Coordinates of C-alpha atoms in Angstrom, one line a residue:
X16 CA 21.1 -47.9 -1.5
X17 CA 21.5 -47.5 2.3
X18 CA 18.5 -46.3 4.2
X19 CA 18.4 -43.1 6.2
X20 CA 18.4 -43.0 9.9
X21 CA 14.8 -41.8 9.9
X22 CA 13.6 -44.5 7.5
X23 CA 15.0 -47.1 9.9
X24 CA 13.3 -45.3 12.8
X25 CA 9.9 -45.4 11.0
X26 CA 9.8 -49.2 11.2
X27 CA 9.5 -49.0 15.0
X28 CA 6.3 -48.2 16.8
X29 CA 6.7 -46.1 20.0
X30 CA 5.7 -49.1 22.2
X31 CA 8.1 -51.4 20.6
X32 CA 10.9 -48.8 20.8
X33 CA 10.1 -48.4 24.5
X34 CA 10.2 -52.2 25.2
X35 CA 13.6 -52.5 23.5
X36 CA 15.2 -49.8 25.6
X37 CA 16.9 -52.2 28.0
X38 CA 18.6 -54.1 25.2
X39 CA 19.4 -51.1 23.0
X40 CA 23.2 -51.2 23.1
X41 CA 23.4 -48.2 20.8
X42 CA 21.4 -46.0 23.2
X43 CA 23.3 -47.1 26.3
X44 CA 26.7 -46.7 24.6
X45 CA 25.7 -43.2 23.5
X46 CA 24.5 -42.4 27.0
X47 CA 27.7 -43.6 28.5
X48 CA 29.7 -41.5 26.1
X49 CA 27.6 -38.4 26.8
X50 CA 27.8 -38.9 30.5
X51 CA 31.6 -39.0 30.3
X52 CA 31.7 -35.8 28.2
X53 CA 29.3 -34.1 30.6
X54 CA 31.3 -35.0 33.7
X55 CA 34.5 -33.8 32.1
X56 CA 32.9 -30.5 31.0
X57 CA 31.6 -29.9 34.5
X58 CA 35.1 -30.3 35.9
X59 CA 36.1 -27.2 34.1
X60 CA 32.9 -25.2 34.0
X61 CA 32.1 -25.9 37.6
X62 CA 35.2 -23.9 38.8
X63 CA 33.7 -20.7 37.5
X64 CA 33.4 -17.7 39.9
X65 CA 30.3 -17.9 42.2
X66 CA 28.5 -14.7 41.3
X67 CA 25.8 -12.5 42.8
X68 CA 22.7 -14.5 41.8
X69 CA 24.3 -17.7 43.0
X70 CA 25.3 -16.0 46.3
X71 CA 21.6 -15.1 46.8
X72 CA 20.7 -18.8 46.3
X73 CA 23.5 -19.7 48.8
X74 CA 22.4 -17.3 51.5
X75 CA 18.6 -18.0 51.1
X76 CA 19.3 -21.8 51.1
X77 CA 21.2 -21.5 54.3
X78 CA 18.5 -19.5 56.2
X79 CA 18.2 -20.4 59.8
X80 CA 14.8 -22.2 59.3
X81 CA 12.4 -23.1 56.6
X82 CA 10.1 -20.4 57.8
X83 CA 12.9 -17.8 57.4
X84 CA 13.7 -19.2 54.0
X85 CA 10.2 -18.7 52.8
X86 CA 10.1 -15.2 54.2
X87 CA 13.3 -14.3 52.4
X88 CA 12.0 -15.7 49.2
X89 CA 8.8 -13.7 49.5
X90 CA 10.6 -10.4 50.2
X91 CA 13.9 -10.6 48.2
X92 CA 13.3 -12.9 45.3
X93 CA 10.6 -13.8 42.8
X94 CA 11.2 -17.6 42.4
X95 CA 9.3 -20.4 44.1
X96 CA 11.4 -21.9 46.9
X97 CA 12.1 -25.2 45.1
X98 CA 15.7 -24.4 44.0
X99 CA 16.6 -23.1 47.4
X100 CA 15.4 -26.2 49.1
X101 CA 17.3 -28.4 46.7
X102 CA 20.5 -26.4 47.3
X103 CA 19.9 -26.5 51.0
X104 CA 19.7 -30.3 51.1
X105 CA 22.6 -30.6 48.8
X106 CA 24.8 -28.4 51.0
X107 CA 23.7 -30.4 54.1
X108 CA 25.4 -33.4 52.4
X109 CA 28.4 -31.8 50.6
X110 CA 28.9 -28.8 52.7
X111 CA 28.6 -25.0 51.9
X112 CA 30.8 -25.2 48.9
X113 CA 30.4 -24.2 45.2
X114 CA 29.9 -27.9 44.4
X115 CA 27.3 -28.4 47.0
X116 CA 25.5 -25.2 45.9
X117 CA 25.5 -26.1 42.2
X118 CA 25.0 -29.9 42.4
X119 CA 21.1 -29.7 41.9
X120 CA 21.6 -27.7 38.7
X121 CA 24.3 -30.1 37.5
X122 CA 22.1 -33.1 38.0
X123 CA 19.0 -31.4 36.6
X124 CA 20.7 -30.3 33.4
X125 CA 22.1 -33.8 32.9
X126 CA 18.7 -35.5 33.5
X127 CA 17.0 -33.0 31.2
X128 CA 19.4 -33.9 28.5
X129 CA 18.8 -37.6 29.1
X130 CA 15.0 -37.0 28.7
X131 CA 15.7 -35.0 25.5
X132 CA 17.7 -38.0 24.2
X133 CA 15.0 -40.5 25.1
X134 CA 12.3 -38.4 23.4
X135 CA 14.3 -37.9 20.2
X136 CA 15.4 -41.6 20.2
X137 CA 11.7 -42.4 20.0
X138 CA 11.0 -40.0 17.2
X139 CA 14.1 -39.9 15.0
X140 CA 16.6 -42.3 16.5
X141 CA 19.5 -42.3 19.0
X142 CA 22.0 -40.8 16.5
X143 CA 20.0 -37.7 15.8
X144 CA 19.2 -37.4 19.5
X145 CA 22.9 -37.4 20.3
X146 CA 23.4 -34.7 17.6
X147 CA 20.7 -32.5 19.3
X148 CA 22.1 -33.0 22.8
X149 CA 25.6 -32.1 21.8
X150 CA 24.3 -29.1 19.9
X151 CA 22.6 -28.0 23.1
X152 CA 25.8 -28.6 25.2
X153 CA 28.0 -26.7 22.7
X154 CA 25.8 -23.6 22.9
X155 CA 25.8 -20.8 25.5
X156 CA 22.9 -22.5 27.2
X157 CA 25.3 -25.0 28.7
X158 CA 26.3 -22.2 31.2
X159 CA 23.2 -23.0 33.2
X160 CA 24.4 -26.6 33.9
X161 CA 26.7 -25.0 36.5
X162 CA 24.7 -22.1 37.7
X163 CA 23.0 -22.4 41.1
X164 CA 19.7 -21.0 39.9
X165 CA 16.4 -22.4 38.7
X166 CA 16.8 -22.6 35.0
X167 CA 18.3 -26.2 34.8
X168 CA 15.4 -27.4 36.9
X169 CA 12.9 -25.8 34.5
X170 CA 14.7 -27.6 31.6
X171 CA 14.6 -31.0 33.3
X172 CA 11.0 -30.6 34.4
X173 CA 9.8 -29.7 30.9
X174 CA 11.8 -32.4 29.2
X175 CA 10.3 -35.2 31.4
X176 CA 6.9 -33.6 31.1
X177 CA 7.2 -33.8 27.3
X178 CA 8.5 -37.4 27.5
X179 CA 5.7 -38.5 29.9
X180 CA 3.0 -36.7 27.8
X181 CA 4.2 -38.3 24.6
X182 CA 4.1 -41.7 26.3
X183 CA 0.7 -41.1 27.8
X184 CA -0.7 -40.2 24.3
X185 CA 0.7 -43.1 22.4
X186 CA 0.6 -46.2 24.7
X187 CA -2.2 -48.2 26.1
X188 CA -0.6 -49.0 29.4
X189 CA 0.1 -45.5 30.6
X190 CA -0.5 -45.3 34.4
X191 CA 3.1 -44.5 35.1
X192 CA 3.2 -42.0 32.3
X193 CA 0.1 -40.2 33.7
X194 CA 1.8 -39.9 37.1
X195 CA 4.9 -38.6 35.4
X196 CA 2.8 -35.9 33.6
X197 CA 1.3 -34.8 37.0
X198 CA 4.6 -34.9 38.9
X199 CA 6.8 -33.1 36.4
X200 CA 4.0 -30.7 35.6
X201 CA 3.9 -29.7 39.3
X202 CA 7.7 -29.6 39.5
X203 CA 7.7 -27.3 36.4
X204 CA 5.2 -24.9 37.9
X205 CA 7.0 -24.6 41.2
X206 CA 10.3 -24.0 39.5
X207 CA 9.8 -20.5 37.9
X208 CA 6.9 -18.2 37.3
X209 CA 7.5 -18.0 33.6
X210 CA 7.7 -21.8 33.3
X211 CA 3.9 -21.8 33.1
X212 CA 4.4 -20.7 29.4
X213 CA 5.7 -24.2 28.8
X214 CA 2.6 -25.8 30.2
X215 CA 0.5 -23.6 28.0
X216 CA 2.3 -25.1 25.0
X217 CA 1.3 -28.6 26.2
X218 CA -2.3 -27.6 26.8
X219 CA -2.4 -26.2 23.3
X220 CA -1.0 -29.4 21.9
X221 CA -3.6 -31.4 23.8
X222 CA -6.3 -29.2 22.3
X223 CA -5.0 -29.9 18.8
X224 CA -4.9 -33.6 19.7
X225 CA -8.6 -33.5 20.7
X226 CA -9.5 -31.8 17.4
X227 CA -7.7 -34.5 15.6
X228 CA -9.2 -37.4 17.5
X229 CA -12.6 -35.9 18.6
X230 CA -12.3 -38.0 21.8
X231 CA -11.6 -36.5 25.2
X232 CA -8.8 -37.9 27.4
X233 CA -10.0 -37.0 31.0
X234 CA -7.2 -38.8 32.9
X235 CA -4.6 -36.8 31.0
X236 CA -6.6 -33.6 31.4
X237 CA -6.6 -34.1 35.2
X238 CA -2.8 -34.8 35.2
X239 CA -2.3 -31.5 33.3
X240 CA -4.8 -29.3 35.1
X241 CA -4.8 -30.3 38.8
X242 CA -1.1 -29.4 39.4
X243 CA -2.0 -25.8 38.2
X244 CA -3.1 -25.1 41.7
X245 CA 0.6 -24.7 42.5
X246 CA 0.5 -21.5 40.5
X247 CA -1.3 -19.8 43.5
X248 CA 2.2 -19.4 45.0
X249 CA 3.0 -16.9 42.2
X250 CA 0.7 -14.3 43.7
X251 CA 2.9 -13.2 46.6
X252 CA 6.0 -13.6 44.5
X253 CA 4.8 -11.3 41.7
X254 CA 4.0 -8.6 44.3
X255 CA 7.8 -8.4 45.0
X256 CA 8.3 -6.7 41.6
X257 CA 5.6 -4.0 42.2
X258 CA 7.2 -0.6 41.5
X259 CA 10.5 -2.0 40.5
X260 CA 12.3 -0.1 37.8
X261 CA 15.1 -2.0 36.0
X262 CA 17.8 -1.0 33.7
X263 CA 16.2 0.4 30.4
X264 CA 18.6 -1.6 28.1
X265 CA 16.8 -4.8 29.3
X266 CA 13.2 -3.6 28.9
X267 CA 11.1 -6.2 27.0
X268 CA 10.6 -5.4 23.3
X269 CA 10.4 -7.0 19.9
X270 CA 14.1 -6.3 19.6
X271 CA 14.8 -8.3 22.8
X272 CA 12.8 -11.2 21.3
X273 CA 14.9 -11.0 18.1
X274 CA 18.1 -10.9 20.1
X275 CA 17.0 -14.1 21.8
X276 CA 16.8 -16.0 18.5
X277 CA 20.0 -14.4 17.3
X278 CA 21.9 -15.5 20.4
X279 CA 20.5 -19.0 20.1
X280 CA 21.6 -19.4 16.5
X281 CA 24.9 -17.5 16.8
X282 CA 26.1 -20.1 19.4
X283 CA 26.0 -23.0 16.9
X284 CA 25.8 -21.4 13.4
X285 CA 29.4 -22.1 12.3
X286 CA 29.3 -25.7 13.4
X287 CA 25.9 -26.2 11.6
X288 CA 27.4 -24.7 8.5
X289 CA 30.2 -27.3 8.6
X290 CA 27.7 -30.1 9.1
X291 CA 25.5 -28.9 6.2
X292 CA 28.6 -28.5 3.9
X293 CA 29.9 -32.0 4.8
X294 CA 26.5 -33.6 4.3
X295 CA 26.0 -32.0 0.9
X296 CA 29.6 -32.2 -0.5
X297 CA 31.3 -35.2 1.1
X298 CA 28.6 -37.8 1.4
X299 CA 27.4 -40.0 -1.5
X300 CA 24.5 -38.7 -3.6
X301 CA 21.1 -39.2 -2.1
X302 CA 18.9 -38.4 -5.1
X303 CA 17.4 -41.8 -5.1
X304 CA 16.5 -41.8 -1.4
X305 CA 13.0 -40.9 -0.5
X306 CA 12.6 -38.0 2.0
X307 CA 11.9 -39.6 5.4
X308 CA 9.2 -38.3 7.7
X309 CA 9.7 -38.2 11.4
X310 CA 7.0 -39.7 13.6
X311 CA 5.5 -36.4 14.8
X312 CA 1.8 -35.8 15.0
X313 CA 0.0 -32.5 14.5
X314 CA -0.1 -31.9 18.3
X315 CA 3.6 -32.4 18.5
X316 CA 4.2 -29.6 15.9
X317 CA 1.7 -27.4 17.7
X318 CA 3.7 -27.8 20.9
X319 CA 7.0 -27.2 19.2
X320 CA 5.8 -24.0 17.5
X321 CA 4.3 -22.7 20.7
X322 CA 7.5 -23.2 22.7
X323 CA 9.5 -21.7 19.9
X324 CA 7.3 -18.6 20.1
X325 CA 7.5 -18.3 23.9
X326 CA 10.2 -15.5 23.8
X327 CA 7.9 -13.4 21.7
X328 CA 4.8 -14.1 23.9
X329 CA 6.8 -13.3 27.0
X330 CA 8.1 -10.1 25.6
X331 CA 4.6 -9.0 24.7
X332 CA 3.4 -9.8 28.2
X333 CA 6.4 -7.9 29.8
X334 CA 6.0 -5.0 27.4
X335 CA 2.5 -4.6 28.8
X336 CA 3.8 -4.9 32.4
X337 CA 6.8 -2.7 31.6
X338 CA 9.1 -5.5 32.7
X339 CA 12.6 -6.6 31.6
X340 CA 13.3 -9.7 29.5
X341 CA 16.4 -12.0 29.8
X342 CA 17.1 -14.9 27.5
X343 CA 17.3 -17.3 30.5
X344 CA 13.6 -16.8 31.1
X345 CA 12.8 -18.9 28.1
X346 CA 15.7 -21.4 28.2
X347 CA 13.3 -24.2 27.2
X348 CA 12.9 -22.4 23.8
X349 CA 16.7 -22.7 23.3
X350 CA 16.4 -26.4 23.9
X351 CA 13.5 -26.6 21.5
X352 CA 15.4 -24.7 18.8
X353 CA 18.3 -27.2 19.0
X354 CA 16.0 -30.2 18.9
X355 CA 14.1 -28.9 15.9
X356 CA 17.3 -28.0 14.1
X357 CA 18.6 -31.5 14.6
X358 CA 15.5 -33.0 13.2
X359 CA 15.3 -30.6 10.2
X360 CA 18.9 -31.3 9.3
X361 CA 18.3 -35.0 9.5
X362 CA 15.3 -34.7 7.3
X363 CA 16.4 -32.2 4.7
X364 CA 20.0 -33.6 4.4
X365 CA 18.7 -37.2 4.6
X366 CA 21.1 -38.2 7.3
X367 CA 22.3 -41.8 7.5
X368 CA 23.2 -43.0 11.0
X369 CA 26.9 -42.4 10.4
X370 CA 26.1 -38.9 9.1
X371 CA 24.2 -38.1 12.3
X372 CA 27.1 -39.3 14.5
X373 CA 29.6 -37.3 12.3
X374 CA 27.4 -34.2 12.9
X375 CA 27.4 -35.0 16.7
X376 CA 31.2 -35.2 16.5
X377 CA 31.4 -31.7 15.0
X378 CA 29.2 -30.4 17.8
X379 CA 31.5 -32.1 20.3
X380 CA 34.5 -30.3 18.8
X381 CA 32.6 -27.0 19.2
X382 CA 31.8 -27.9 22.8
X383 CA 35.4 -28.7 23.6
X384 CA 36.5 -25.4 22.1
X385 CA 33.8 -23.6 24.2
X386 CA 34.9 -25.2 27.4
X387 CA 38.6 -24.6 26.7
X388 CA 37.9 -21.0 25.9
X389 CA 35.9 -20.4 29.1
X390 CA 38.6 -22.2 31.1
X391 CA 41.4 -20.1 29.8
X392 CA 39.6 -16.8 30.0
X393 CA 37.9 -17.4 33.3
X394 CA 38.6 -14.6 35.9
X395 CA 40.6 -16.0 38.8
X396 CA 40.4 -15.0 42.4
X397 CA 42.2 -11.7 42.7
X398 CA 45.6 -11.6 44.4
X399 CA 44.9 -10.8 48.0
X400 CA 47.3 -7.9 47.8
X401 CA 45.5 -6.2 44.9
X402 CA 43.0 -4.2 47.0
X403 CA 44.8 -4.6 50.3
X404 CA 47.8 -2.6 49.1
X405 CA 45.8 0.3 47.7
X406 CA 46.0 3.1 50.2
X407 CA 45.1 0.8 53.1
X408 CA 44.1 3.7 55.3
X409 CA 41.2 4.6 53.0
X410 CA 37.7 3.0 52.7
X411 CA 36.8 1.2 49.4
X412 CA 33.4 2.3 48.1
X413 CA 31.3 0.1 45.8
X414 CA 28.5 1.6 43.7
X415 CA 27.1 -1.8 42.4
X416 CA 25.3 -3.9 44.9
X417 CA 26.2 -7.2 43.3
X418 CA 29.9 -6.3 43.4
X419 CA 29.6 -5.4 47.1
X420 CA 28.0 -8.8 47.9
X421 CA 30.6 -10.7 45.9
X422 CA 33.6 -8.8 47.4
X423 CA 32.2 -9.3 50.9
X424 CA 32.2 -13.0 50.2
X425 CA 35.4 -13.5 48.3
X426 CA 37.9 -10.8 49.6
X427 CA 40.1 -11.0 52.6
X428 CA 38.9 -9.7 56.0
X429 CA 41.3 -6.8 55.8
X430 CA 39.6 -5.6 52.6
X431 CA 36.1 -6.4 53.7
X432 CA 36.5 -4.2 56.8
X433 CA 37.1 -1.3 54.4
X434 CA 34.2 -2.0 52.1
X435 CA 31.3 0.5 51.8
X436 CA 28.2 0.3 49.7
X437 CA 26.7 3.8 49.6
X438 CA 23.2 4.6 48.5
X439 CA 21.5 7.6 46.8
X440 CA 18.1 6.6 45.3
X441 CA 17.6 9.8 43.4
X442 CA 21.0 9.7 41.8
X443 CA 20.6 6.0 40.9
X444 CA 17.3 6.8 39.2
X445 CA 18.8 9.9 37.5
X446 CA 22.0 8.2 36.1
X447 CA 21.3 4.4 36.1
X448 CA 17.5 4.8 35.6
X449 CA 16.8 2.0 38.1
X450 CA 15.7 1.6 41.7
X451 CA 17.3 -1.9 42.0
X452 CA 19.1 -2.3 45.4
X453 CA 16.7 0.3 46.8
X454 CA 13.1 -0.9 46.4
X455 CA 14.2 -4.5 45.7
X456 CA 17.1 -6.4 47.3
X457 CA 18.0 -3.4 49.3
X458 CA 21.3 -4.5 50.9
X459 CA 20.8 -2.6 54.2
X460 CA 17.4 -4.2 54.6
X461 CA 18.8 -7.6 53.7
X462 CA 21.5 -7.2 56.3
X463 CA 18.9 -6.3 58.9
X464 CA 16.9 -9.4 58.0
X465 CA 19.9 -11.7 58.7
X466 CA 21.7 -12.0 55.4
X467 CA 25.4 -12.6 56.2
X468 CA 26.7 -9.5 54.3
X469 CA 30.0 -8.1 55.6
X470 CA 31.1 -4.5 55.0
X471 CA 29.1 -1.3 55.6
X472 CA 26.0 0.2 54.0
X473 CA 25.5 4.0 54.3
X474 CA 23.7 6.8 52.6
X475 CA 25.7 8.8 50.2
X476 CA 25.3 12.1 52.0
X477 CA 26.3 10.6 55.3
X478 CA 29.4 8.9 53.9
X479 CA 30.8 12.0 52.0
X480 CA 30.2 14.1 55.1
X481 CA 32.7 12.0 57.1
X482 CA 35.2 10.9 54.3
X483 CA 36.9 13.5 52.1
X484 CA 39.1 11.0 50.4
X485 CA 38.4 7.4 49.5
X486 CA 38.7 4.7 46.8
X487 CA 35.8 3.8 44.5
X488 CA 35.6 0.6 42.5
X489 CA 33.2 1.5 39.7
X490 CA 33.0 2.3 36.0
X491 CA 32.8 5.9 34.7
X492 CA 29.3 5.7 33.4
X493 CA 27.8 4.4 36.7
X494 CA 25.8 6.6 39.0
X495 CA 28.4 7.0 41.7
X496 CA 31.2 8.6 39.6
X497 CA 28.7 10.8 37.9
X498 CA 27.2 12.0 41.2
X499 CA 30.6 12.6 42.7
X500 CA 31.7 14.6 39.6
X501 CA 28.5 16.6 39.9
X502 CA 29.6 17.4 43.5
X503 CA 33.0 18.6 42.4
X504 CA 35.1 15.5 43.2
X505 CA 38.6 15.0 41.7
X506 CA 39.5 11.5 40.3
X507 CA 42.8 9.7 40.0
X508 CA 42.7 6.4 38.2
X509 CA 44.7 3.9 40.3
X510 CA 44.1 0.7 38.2
X511 CA 41.9 -0.9 35.5
X512 CA 41.3 -4.5 34.7
X513 CA 41.3 -6.3 31.4
X514 CA 38.0 -7.8 32.3
X515 CA 36.2 -10.9 31.0
X516 CA 32.9 -10.8 32.7
X517 CA 32.0 -14.3 34.1
X518 CA 28.2 -13.7 34.0
X519 CA 25.5 -14.8 31.5
X520 CA 25.5 -12.6 28.4
X521 CA 22.1 -11.3 29.2
X522 CA 22.8 -10.6 32.9
X523 CA 22.0 -7.3 34.6
X524 CA 25.7 -7.3 35.6
X525 CA 26.8 -7.4 31.9
X526 CA 25.1 -4.3 30.4
X527 CA 25.9 -3.3 26.8
X528 CA 28.2 -0.3 26.3
X529 CA 26.5 2.9 27.5
X530 CA 25.3 5.4 24.9
X531 CA 27.7 8.3 24.1
X532 CA 25.5 10.8 25.9
X533 CA 26.1 8.9 29.2
X534 CA 29.8 8.9 28.7
X535 CA 29.7 12.7 28.2
X536 CA 29.3 13.1 31.9
X537 CA 32.0 10.6 32.8
X538 CA 35.0 11.6 35.0
X539 CA 37.8 13.0 32.8
X540 CA 40.9 10.8 33.2
X541 CA 44.3 12.4 32.3
X542 CA 46.5 9.6 33.6
X543 CA 47.9 6.6 31.8
X544 CA 45.8 3.5 32.6
X545 CA 47.8 1.0 34.7
X546 CA 46.0 -2.2 33.5
X547 CA 46.2 -5.3 35.6
X548 CA 47.1 -8.3 33.6
X549 CA 44.7 -10.7 35.2
X550 CA 41.0 -10.1 34.9
X551 CA 38.9 -9.1 37.8
X552 CA 36.1 -11.4 38.7
X553 CA 33.9 -8.4 39.5
X554 CA 31.8 -6.4 37.1
X555 CA 33.6 -3.1 37.5
X556 CA 36.9 -2.4 35.7
X557 CA 38.2 0.8 37.2
X558 CA 39.6 1.8 40.6
X559 CA 39.7 5.5 41.3
X560 CA 41.1 7.6 44.1
X561 CA 38.5 10.3 44.9
X562 CA 39.1 13.6 46.6
X563 CA 36.1 15.7 47.6
X564 CA 36.3 19.5 47.3
X565 CA 37.0 21.5 50.5
X566 CA 33.9 22.3 52.5

């Protein structure tokens, strides 16, 4: 009877497995195949629309000096400057393009996947590692491989920290591994404020390891603790959020934690069902095989469980702080879910090597389908005549700050000259229940600081006093149409888009449908909707002609 892939793996010690890496043709063949798949996927995914968050990275990274970059980070963002520096250096080489902007994330996500493969190769074999990596790539998490933000860097830093920590705890000659622990620990901590939760998981695992061995490991403790001094940079960054009120549908809660796990499983559930069905029905009977045991110690499982629970821990913390939660804050937990699922499938279904590769192939099919779907449905750049031909004598008013920034970057100069972002803090709090773009990332303040935003920013009262007719690009439940309706404005719907929002599913720019009570106050539209066939790359779907009442 053939042995399972995990039984084969049990015959290797970690040290011996590490020594054989150079001559492991299976690993290098799999890595070459995965690299080709990754590059091909990036070709399609990397042509996605550059959205607001990435434009913030773009503008901050191109600050006039490093001092100005740090000042902008302190005032207008809450991330350490690492990702901006990496994009800055990348764009110095490849130019201020989408590729130059996103290259650090593309490389970081790939390297994080390689570290994941190396770690699982050591524990359960290359075949199961390939299954886990392709599961990750076929999920919604792959979006962050081509987003110019910090999350791919967090994934890479943690993956190499885990790999280095595992090496340092299991090999005698571990000087390089200890330096790896210190370096990637520091890189993790200067990537994102919430990345410190990942370090807490490693510290917990190390405590479990001490309880198991009753022998302290001071060099490893130093490598884990000393880089924590970098967390002092969090203090001024956290102050940025003081007094910020975000959209209520994203407030941290137990429901948001549950949604995180649902989203993670929903991405791959159908493919996993196919894998399980094939393993149970199509493969030969495995009754006589003993159930294999992967080479995980108690501290490994403590680390896994802690990382898996990070979304719950973070929601509890943010509930106390009255903050908002987004799935991307705990992206490493997504990675851990897919790694643990791969191991559990291999153990419970007693995978042979060929079974693991067949499961990886199923995930590859899912990934191809995902990339093809995203490519077909991606919003293209709008036809330049779309907005230019709409009453060219009238200003175009935007109620969403992100859309204003995106249009000022992507639209033609003729349209940008007509763009207005108008502000009314009390109306935004009343209808949108947020002070975003007022007390945080206020666009007029950012323009004054040197951000290269085109278009005009004016108070609501000042704008309507000088313009009695104008075009607004907004949705009926946003604060601007509701405020205008309150002031007696008349609406004529000029066009609406069949939109496919190109943003992460948990983005501020992709809110869930508004509750019915919000729609009750929406402008009443009595005209047939002239839908535009192509989708708009911007969040709003409706373009209205607004006529203010006579004075």
